[in-house]
């Protein structure tokens, strides 16, 4: 009965239960939980109430058989505690690889988030590293970091799952590592823009010195004058030695002005060119924020394998917008409020929420302007809309 990309991708999940005693198929249980979360359920008890509603049971039978009725809540929780999260993450990545077509220079932002509700005693909680495609606003992969490690070790594992040839990968300073760059360039066949901070002290010092030397300061001044004189604001000015682009965003009493500089005049960086695969340029962003009369500013520095300041600006801007994804998980999916702590269940439920997030995000035709919360509410009440979400995502 299983049909479509979703069931095909998740069919490789290993069922660890004693098969002679199995009453409810693994894919049936996964589909029930995914459907419930799509419809607004964030906790196990919510899922139980949702699946017990007769109309929802009738709807479920359009897609799965339920030959032995509904699984109990204890069965669902026990099963999600047993599912191998590495396999689950791989299935998710396979599904997304079939579900979307990435374009050249699509931005893939890699960032981590801790589910604060999973923190207890001496545990650091569940920390998930996700890859988000900004043009589609979808999560395309995720990996949980090891308890005693950090996201540096998780990033290469996540990159192994992704098919991102021709894309631009962005990572914050934690991911600015030579081995990660090697994997992005050599194995993923992608480009990169990486934030540089004190964990790469020598590299940071070189970049800061480059942008602050007298010749470069004079070039920046000239570019600012040229930008003021140009009739088409928002377009870059300069050449490969130094180019500049400025953006201004206003909203909710906040004005944010960002000035992006990208220099490909880096022949002098002999050590960096040897050590960092594909390195083509260094970047600097001057960020000015005014909120209710209060002003603040900061500089940020980057390395990149991109060719233009426009690509550099797009990569940095899109990475900063990853915060909206984390906000949606916190507010709409109650990610930080989730107290699931036993075994593999916390990270498996976290993945289910990212599946549901993608399902709602992918609707750009029926209710494109509806909020995430609104889409989930409509899906819970309107079977036609729910079927629409299943069709565009699962089939």
Coordinates of C-alpha atoms in Angstrom, one line a residue:
X1 CA 0.0 0.0 0.0
X2 CA 2.9 2.3 0.6
X3 CA 3.4 4.8 -2.3
X4 CA 5.6 7.8 -2.9
X5 CA 9.0 9.2 -2.1
X6 CA 8.5 9.4 1.6
X7 CA 7.7 5.7 2.1
X8 CA 10.4 4.7 -0.3
X9 CA 13.1 6.7 1.5
X10 CA 12.1 5.6 5.0
X11 CA 11.6 1.9 4.0
X12 CA 15.3 1.2 4.8
X13 CA 14.6 1.8 8.5
X14 CA 15.6 -1.3 10.5
X15 CA 12.8 -2.6 12.8
X16 CA 14.6 -3.9 15.9
X17 CA 11.5 -5.5 17.4
X18 CA 11.0 -9.3 17.7
X19 CA 9.1 -9.7 14.4
X20 CA 6.8 -12.5 15.6
X21 CA 5.3 -10.2 18.1
X22 CA 4.9 -7.1 15.9
X23 CA 1.3 -5.9 15.5
X24 CA 2.0 -2.5 14.0
X25 CA 4.3 -1.8 11.1
X26 CA 7.2 0.6 11.7
X27 CA 6.3 2.8 8.7
X28 CA 2.7 2.9 9.9
X29 CA 3.7 4.3 13.3
X30 CA 6.1 6.8 11.7
X31 CA 3.4 8.0 9.4
X32 CA 0.9 8.4 12.3
X33 CA 3.4 10.5 14.3
X34 CA 4.4 12.6 11.3
X35 CA 0.8 13.3 10.4
X36 CA -0.1 14.2 14.0
X37 CA 2.8 16.7 14.3
X38 CA 1.9 18.2 10.9
X39 CA -1.6 18.8 12.4
X40 CA -0.2 20.7 15.4
X41 CA 0.8 18.0 18.0
X42 CA 4.1 18.7 19.8
X43 CA 4.0 16.1 22.6
X44 CA 3.4 12.4 22.8
X45 CA 0.2 12.9 24.7
X46 CA -1.1 15.2 22.0
X47 CA -0.3 12.6 19.4
X48 CA -2.3 10.0 21.4
X49 CA -5.4 12.3 21.5
X50 CA -5.1 13.1 17.8
X51 CA -4.9 9.5 16.6
X52 CA -7.8 8.4 18.8
X53 CA -10.2 10.8 17.0
X54 CA -12.4 8.7 14.7
X55 CA -12.2 11.1 11.7
X56 CA -8.4 11.1 11.9
X57 CA -8.4 7.3 11.9
X58 CA -10.5 7.2 8.8
X59 CA -8.1 9.7 7.1
X60 CA -5.1 7.6 8.1
X61 CA -6.6 4.5 6.4
X62 CA -6.3 6.3 3.1
X63 CA -2.5 5.9 3.3
X64 CA -1.8 3.0 5.7
X65 CA -3.7 -0.2 6.5
X66 CA -3.9 -0.3 10.4
X67 CA -4.8 -4.0 10.2
X68 CA -4.5 -4.4 14.0
X69 CA -6.0 -1.1 14.9
X70 CA -4.1 1.8 16.5
X71 CA -0.8 1.4 18.4
X72 CA -0.9 2.4 22.0
X73 CA 1.1 5.4 23.2
X74 CA 3.5 3.1 25.1
X75 CA 4.1 1.2 21.8
X76 CA 4.8 4.4 19.9
X77 CA 7.2 5.8 22.6
X78 CA 9.0 2.4 22.9
X79 CA 9.4 2.2 19.1
X80 CA 10.8 5.7 18.8
X81 CA 13.2 5.0 21.6
X82 CA 14.5 2.0 19.5
X83 CA 14.7 3.6 16.1
X84 CA 18.4 4.0 15.1
X85 CA 18.7 7.8 14.8
X86 CA 21.6 7.6 12.3
X87 CA 19.4 5.5 10.0
X88 CA 16.5 7.9 10.6
X89 CA 18.7 10.9 9.7
X90 CA 19.9 9.1 6.6
X91 CA 16.3 8.4 5.5
X92 CA 15.4 12.0 6.0
X93 CA 18.3 13.2 3.9
X94 CA 17.4 10.6 1.1
X95 CA 13.8 11.9 1.1
X96 CA 14.8 15.6 0.9
X97 CA 17.3 14.7 -1.9
X98 CA 14.3 13.5 -3.9
X99 CA 11.9 16.1 -2.8
X100 CA 13.8 19.3 -3.9
X101 CA 16.0 20.3 -6.8
X102 CA 18.9 22.4 -5.7
X103 CA 20.2 25.1 -8.1
X104 CA 23.8 26.2 -8.6
X105 CA 24.8 28.7 -5.9
X106 CA 21.9 27.8 -3.6
X107 CA 22.9 28.6 0.0
X108 CA 23.2 25.7 2.4
X109 CA 23.5 27.0 5.9
X110 CA 24.8 24.6 8.5
X111 CA 24.0 25.5 12.1
X112 CA 23.3 23.8 15.5
X113 CA 20.5 24.1 18.1
X114 CA 20.2 22.6 21.5
X115 CA 16.7 21.3 22.6
X116 CA 16.7 22.9 26.1
X117 CA 13.9 20.7 27.3
X118 CA 16.2 17.7 27.0
X119 CA 18.8 19.1 29.4
X120 CA 18.8 17.5 32.8
X121 CA 21.2 16.6 35.6
X122 CA 24.7 16.6 34.0
X123 CA 23.5 16.0 30.5
X124 CA 24.1 18.8 28.0
X125 CA 20.9 18.0 26.2
X126 CA 20.2 17.1 22.6
X127 CA 22.2 19.2 20.2
X128 CA 21.2 18.9 16.6
X129 CA 23.2 20.2 13.6
X130 CA 21.0 21.0 10.7
X131 CA 21.5 21.9 7.0
X132 CA 19.0 24.4 5.8
X133 CA 18.5 25.3 2.1
X134 CA 17.5 29.0 2.2
X135 CA 16.0 29.3 -1.3
X136 CA 13.5 26.5 -0.5
X137 CA 13.4 27.4 3.3
X138 CA 13.7 23.6 4.0
X139 CA 15.8 21.5 6.2
X140 CA 17.7 19.0 4.0
X141 CA 19.7 17.1 6.7
X142 CA 20.4 16.8 10.3
X143 CA 22.8 15.0 12.7
X144 CA 23.0 14.8 16.5
X145 CA 26.3 15.7 18.0
X146 CA 28.0 13.3 20.3
X147 CA 27.4 13.8 24.1
X148 CA 31.0 14.5 24.8
X149 CA 31.8 16.2 21.5
X150 CA 30.7 19.3 19.6
X151 CA 29.4 20.2 16.2
X152 CA 32.8 20.1 14.6
X153 CA 32.6 16.3 14.5
X154 CA 29.0 16.3 13.4
X155 CA 29.5 18.6 10.4
X156 CA 31.6 16.2 8.2
X157 CA 29.0 13.4 9.0
X158 CA 26.2 15.7 7.9
X159 CA 28.1 16.8 4.7
X160 CA 28.4 13.1 3.8
X161 CA 24.6 12.8 3.7
X162 CA 24.1 15.8 1.4
X163 CA 24.0 16.1 -2.4
X164 CA 25.0 19.8 -2.8
X165 CA 27.2 20.0 -5.8
X166 CA 27.4 23.6 -7.0
X167 CA 25.9 25.1 -3.9
X168 CA 27.5 27.5 -1.4
X169 CA 27.9 26.2 2.2
X170 CA 27.9 28.6 5.1
X171 CA 29.0 27.7 8.6
X172 CA 29.8 29.9 11.7
X173 CA 33.3 30.1 13.2
X174 CA 33.1 26.7 14.9
X175 CA 33.0 25.1 11.5
X176 CA 36.0 27.1 10.1
X177 CA 38.3 24.0 10.0
X178 CA 40.6 22.8 7.2
X179 CA 39.2 19.3 7.1
X180 CA 35.7 20.6 6.8
X181 CA 36.8 22.8 3.9
X182 CA 38.5 19.9 2.2
X183 CA 35.3 17.9 2.4
X184 CA 33.1 20.7 1.0
X185 CA 35.4 21.3 -1.9
X186 CA 36.8 17.8 -2.8
X187 CA 33.8 15.6 -1.9
X188 CA 30.7 17.8 -2.0
X189 CA 32.0 19.8 -5.0
X190 CA 30.6 22.9 -3.5
X191 CA 31.8 26.4 -2.5
X192 CA 32.0 27.9 1.0
X193 CA 31.8 31.1 3.0
X194 CA 33.0 30.6 6.5
X195 CA 33.0 33.0 9.5
X196 CA 36.5 33.5 11.0
X197 CA 37.0 34.2 14.7
X198 CA 39.6 33.6 17.4
X199 CA 39.6 29.9 17.0
X200 CA 41.7 30.6 13.8
X201 CA 43.7 33.4 15.4
X202 CA 46.5 33.6 12.8
X203 CA 44.0 33.6 9.8
X204 CA 41.8 36.2 11.5
X205 CA 44.8 38.5 12.2
X206 CA 45.8 38.3 8.5
X207 CA 42.3 39.2 7.3
X208 CA 41.9 42.1 9.7
X209 CA 45.4 43.4 8.8
X210 CA 44.5 43.2 5.1
X211 CA 41.3 45.3 5.4
X212 CA 42.9 47.8 7.8
X213 CA 46.1 48.5 5.8
X214 CA 46.4 52.0 4.4
X215 CA 45.9 51.1 0.8
X216 CA 42.8 49.1 1.5
X217 CA 41.3 51.8 3.8
X218 CA 41.7 54.3 0.9
X219 CA 40.0 51.8 -1.5
X220 CA 37.1 51.4 0.9
X221 CA 36.7 55.2 1.2
X222 CA 36.6 55.5 -2.6
X223 CA 34.1 52.6 -3.0
X224 CA 31.8 54.3 -0.4
X225 CA 32.0 57.5 -2.5
X226 CA 31.3 55.6 -5.7
X227 CA 28.4 53.8 -4.1
X228 CA 26.8 57.1 -3.0
X229 CA 27.0 58.4 -6.5
X230 CA 25.6 55.3 -8.2
X231 CA 22.0 55.6 -9.4
X232 CA 21.2 51.9 -8.8
X233 CA 21.5 51.3 -5.1
X234 CA 21.9 47.7 -4.1
X235 CA 24.3 46.9 -6.9
X236 CA 28.0 46.2 -6.2
X237 CA 30.9 48.6 -6.9
X238 CA 34.6 47.9 -7.3
X239 CA 36.7 45.1 -8.9
X240 CA 38.2 41.8 -7.9
X241 CA 40.9 43.5 -5.7
X242 CA 38.0 45.0 -3.5
X243 CA 34.3 45.1 -4.2
X244 CA 31.5 46.5 -2.0
X245 CA 27.8 46.0 -1.6
X246 CA 25.4 47.7 0.9
X247 CA 22.0 46.6 2.2
X248 CA 19.5 48.3 4.5
X249 CA 16.6 46.5 6.2
X250 CA 13.9 48.2 8.2
X251 CA 11.1 46.8 10.3
X252 CA 9.6 46.8 13.8
X253 CA 11.5 49.9 15.0
X254 CA 14.8 48.5 13.8
X255 CA 17.1 49.6 11.1
X256 CA 20.0 47.4 10.1
X257 CA 22.7 48.5 7.6
X258 CA 25.3 46.1 6.4
X259 CA 28.3 46.9 4.2
X260 CA 29.9 43.9 2.6
X261 CA 33.5 44.0 1.3
X262 CA 35.1 41.1 -0.6
X263 CA 38.7 41.0 -1.8
X264 CA 40.3 38.5 -4.1
X265 CA 43.7 40.2 -3.9
X266 CA 45.1 37.6 -1.6
X267 CA 48.2 36.3 -3.4
X268 CA 50.2 37.5 -0.4
X269 CA 48.3 34.9 1.8
X270 CA 50.7 32.1 0.8
X271 CA 50.1 29.9 3.8
X272 CA 46.4 30.3 3.7
X273 CA 46.2 29.5 0.0
X274 CA 48.1 26.3 0.6
X275 CA 46.1 25.2 3.7
X276 CA 42.5 26.2 2.7
X277 CA 41.3 24.4 -0.3
X278 CA 39.7 26.5 -3.0
X279 CA 40.3 29.8 -1.2
X280 CA 39.5 32.7 -3.6
X281 CA 38.9 35.7 -1.3
X282 CA 38.4 37.2 2.1
X283 CA 35.4 39.2 3.3
X284 CA 34.5 41.8 5.9
X285 CA 31.0 42.9 6.9
X286 CA 30.4 46.1 8.8
X287 CA 27.0 45.8 10.6
X288 CA 25.2 48.8 12.0
X289 CA 22.0 48.4 14.0
X290 CA 19.7 51.1 15.3
X291 CA 16.8 50.1 17.6
X292 CA 14.6 52.7 19.3
X293 CA 17.4 55.3 19.1
X294 CA 20.1 52.9 20.4
X295 CA 23.0 52.2 18.0
X296 CA 25.5 49.4 17.9
X297 CA 28.0 48.2 15.3
X298 CA 30.3 45.3 14.7
X299 CA 32.7 43.8 12.2
X300 CA 32.8 40.2 11.0
X301 CA 35.4 38.5 8.9
X302 CA 35.2 35.6 6.4
X303 CA 37.0 33.3 4.0
X304 CA 35.4 32.2 0.8
X305 CA 35.7 30.3 -2.4
X306 CA 33.0 32.4 -4.1
X307 CA 33.8 34.7 -7.1
X308 CA 31.8 37.9 -6.4
X309 CA 30.7 40.2 -3.6
X310 CA 27.1 39.5 -4.5
X311 CA 27.6 35.8 -3.8
X312 CA 29.4 36.7 -0.6
X313 CA 26.6 39.0 0.5
X314 CA 23.9 36.4 -0.3
X315 CA 25.7 33.7 1.7
X316 CA 26.3 35.8 4.8
X317 CA 22.8 37.3 4.8
X318 CA 21.1 33.9 4.4
X319 CA 23.2 32.4 7.2
X320 CA 22.1 35.1 9.6
X321 CA 18.5 34.3 8.7
X322 CA 18.9 30.8 10.1
X323 CA 17.7 32.2 13.4
X324 CA 14.2 32.4 12.0
X325 CA 14.3 28.6 11.5
X326 CA 15.3 28.1 15.2
X327 CA 12.6 30.6 16.3
X328 CA 9.9 28.6 14.4
X329 CA 11.0 25.4 16.0
X330 CA 10.9 27.0 19.4
X331 CA 7.6 28.9 19.1
X332 CA 5.6 26.8 16.7
X333 CA 6.9 23.3 17.5
X334 CA 7.7 23.9 21.1
X335 CA 11.2 22.4 20.6
X336 CA 12.7 23.8 23.7
X337 CA 9.7 22.7 25.8
X338 CA 9.9 19.1 24.8
X339 CA 10.9 17.1 27.9
X340 CA 11.4 13.8 26.1
X341 CA 14.7 12.5 27.5
X342 CA 14.8 8.7 27.3
X343 CA 17.0 6.8 24.8
X344 CA 16.8 7.8 21.2
X345 CA 13.3 9.3 21.4
X346 CA 14.4 13.0 21.9
X347 CA 16.5 13.2 18.7
X348 CA 14.0 11.1 16.7
X349 CA 11.1 13.4 17.8
X350 CA 13.3 16.4 16.9
X351 CA 13.7 14.9 13.4
X352 CA 9.9 14.4 13.1
X353 CA 9.4 18.1 13.9
X354 CA 11.8 19.0 11.1
X355 CA 9.9 16.7 8.7
X356 CA 6.7 18.5 9.7
X357 CA 8.3 21.9 9.3
X358 CA 9.4 21.0 5.7
X359 CA 5.9 19.7 4.9
X360 CA 4.3 22.9 5.8
X361 CA 7.0 25.1 4.3
X362 CA 6.7 23.4 0.9
X363 CA 3.1 24.6 0.4
X364 CA 3.6 27.7 -1.7
X365 CA 0.3 27.5 -3.7
X366 CA -2.8 26.8 -1.5
X367 CA -1.9 28.9 1.6
X368 CA 1.5 30.5 0.7
X369 CA 1.0 33.5 3.0
X370 CA -0.2 31.5 6.0
X371 CA 2.0 31.3 9.1
X372 CA 3.5 28.0 10.1
X373 CA 1.1 27.8 13.1
X374 CA -1.8 28.7 10.7
X375 CA -0.9 25.9 8.2
X376 CA -0.8 23.4 11.0
X377 CA -4.2 24.5 12.3
X378 CA -5.8 24.3 8.9
X379 CA -4.2 20.8 8.3
X380 CA -5.8 19.6 11.6
X381 CA -9.3 20.8 10.5
X382 CA -9.3 20.5 6.7
X383 CA -8.7 17.0 5.3
X384 CA -8.4 18.4 1.7
X385 CA -5.6 20.7 2.8
X386 CA -4.0 17.8 4.7
X387 CA -4.2 15.7 1.6
X388 CA -2.6 18.5 -0.4
X389 CA 0.4 18.6 2.0
X390 CA 0.8 14.8 1.8
X391 CA 0.6 14.9 -2.0
X392 CA 3.2 17.6 -2.6
X393 CA 5.6 16.2 0.0
X394 CA 5.2 12.4 0.2
X395 CA 4.2 11.3 -3.3

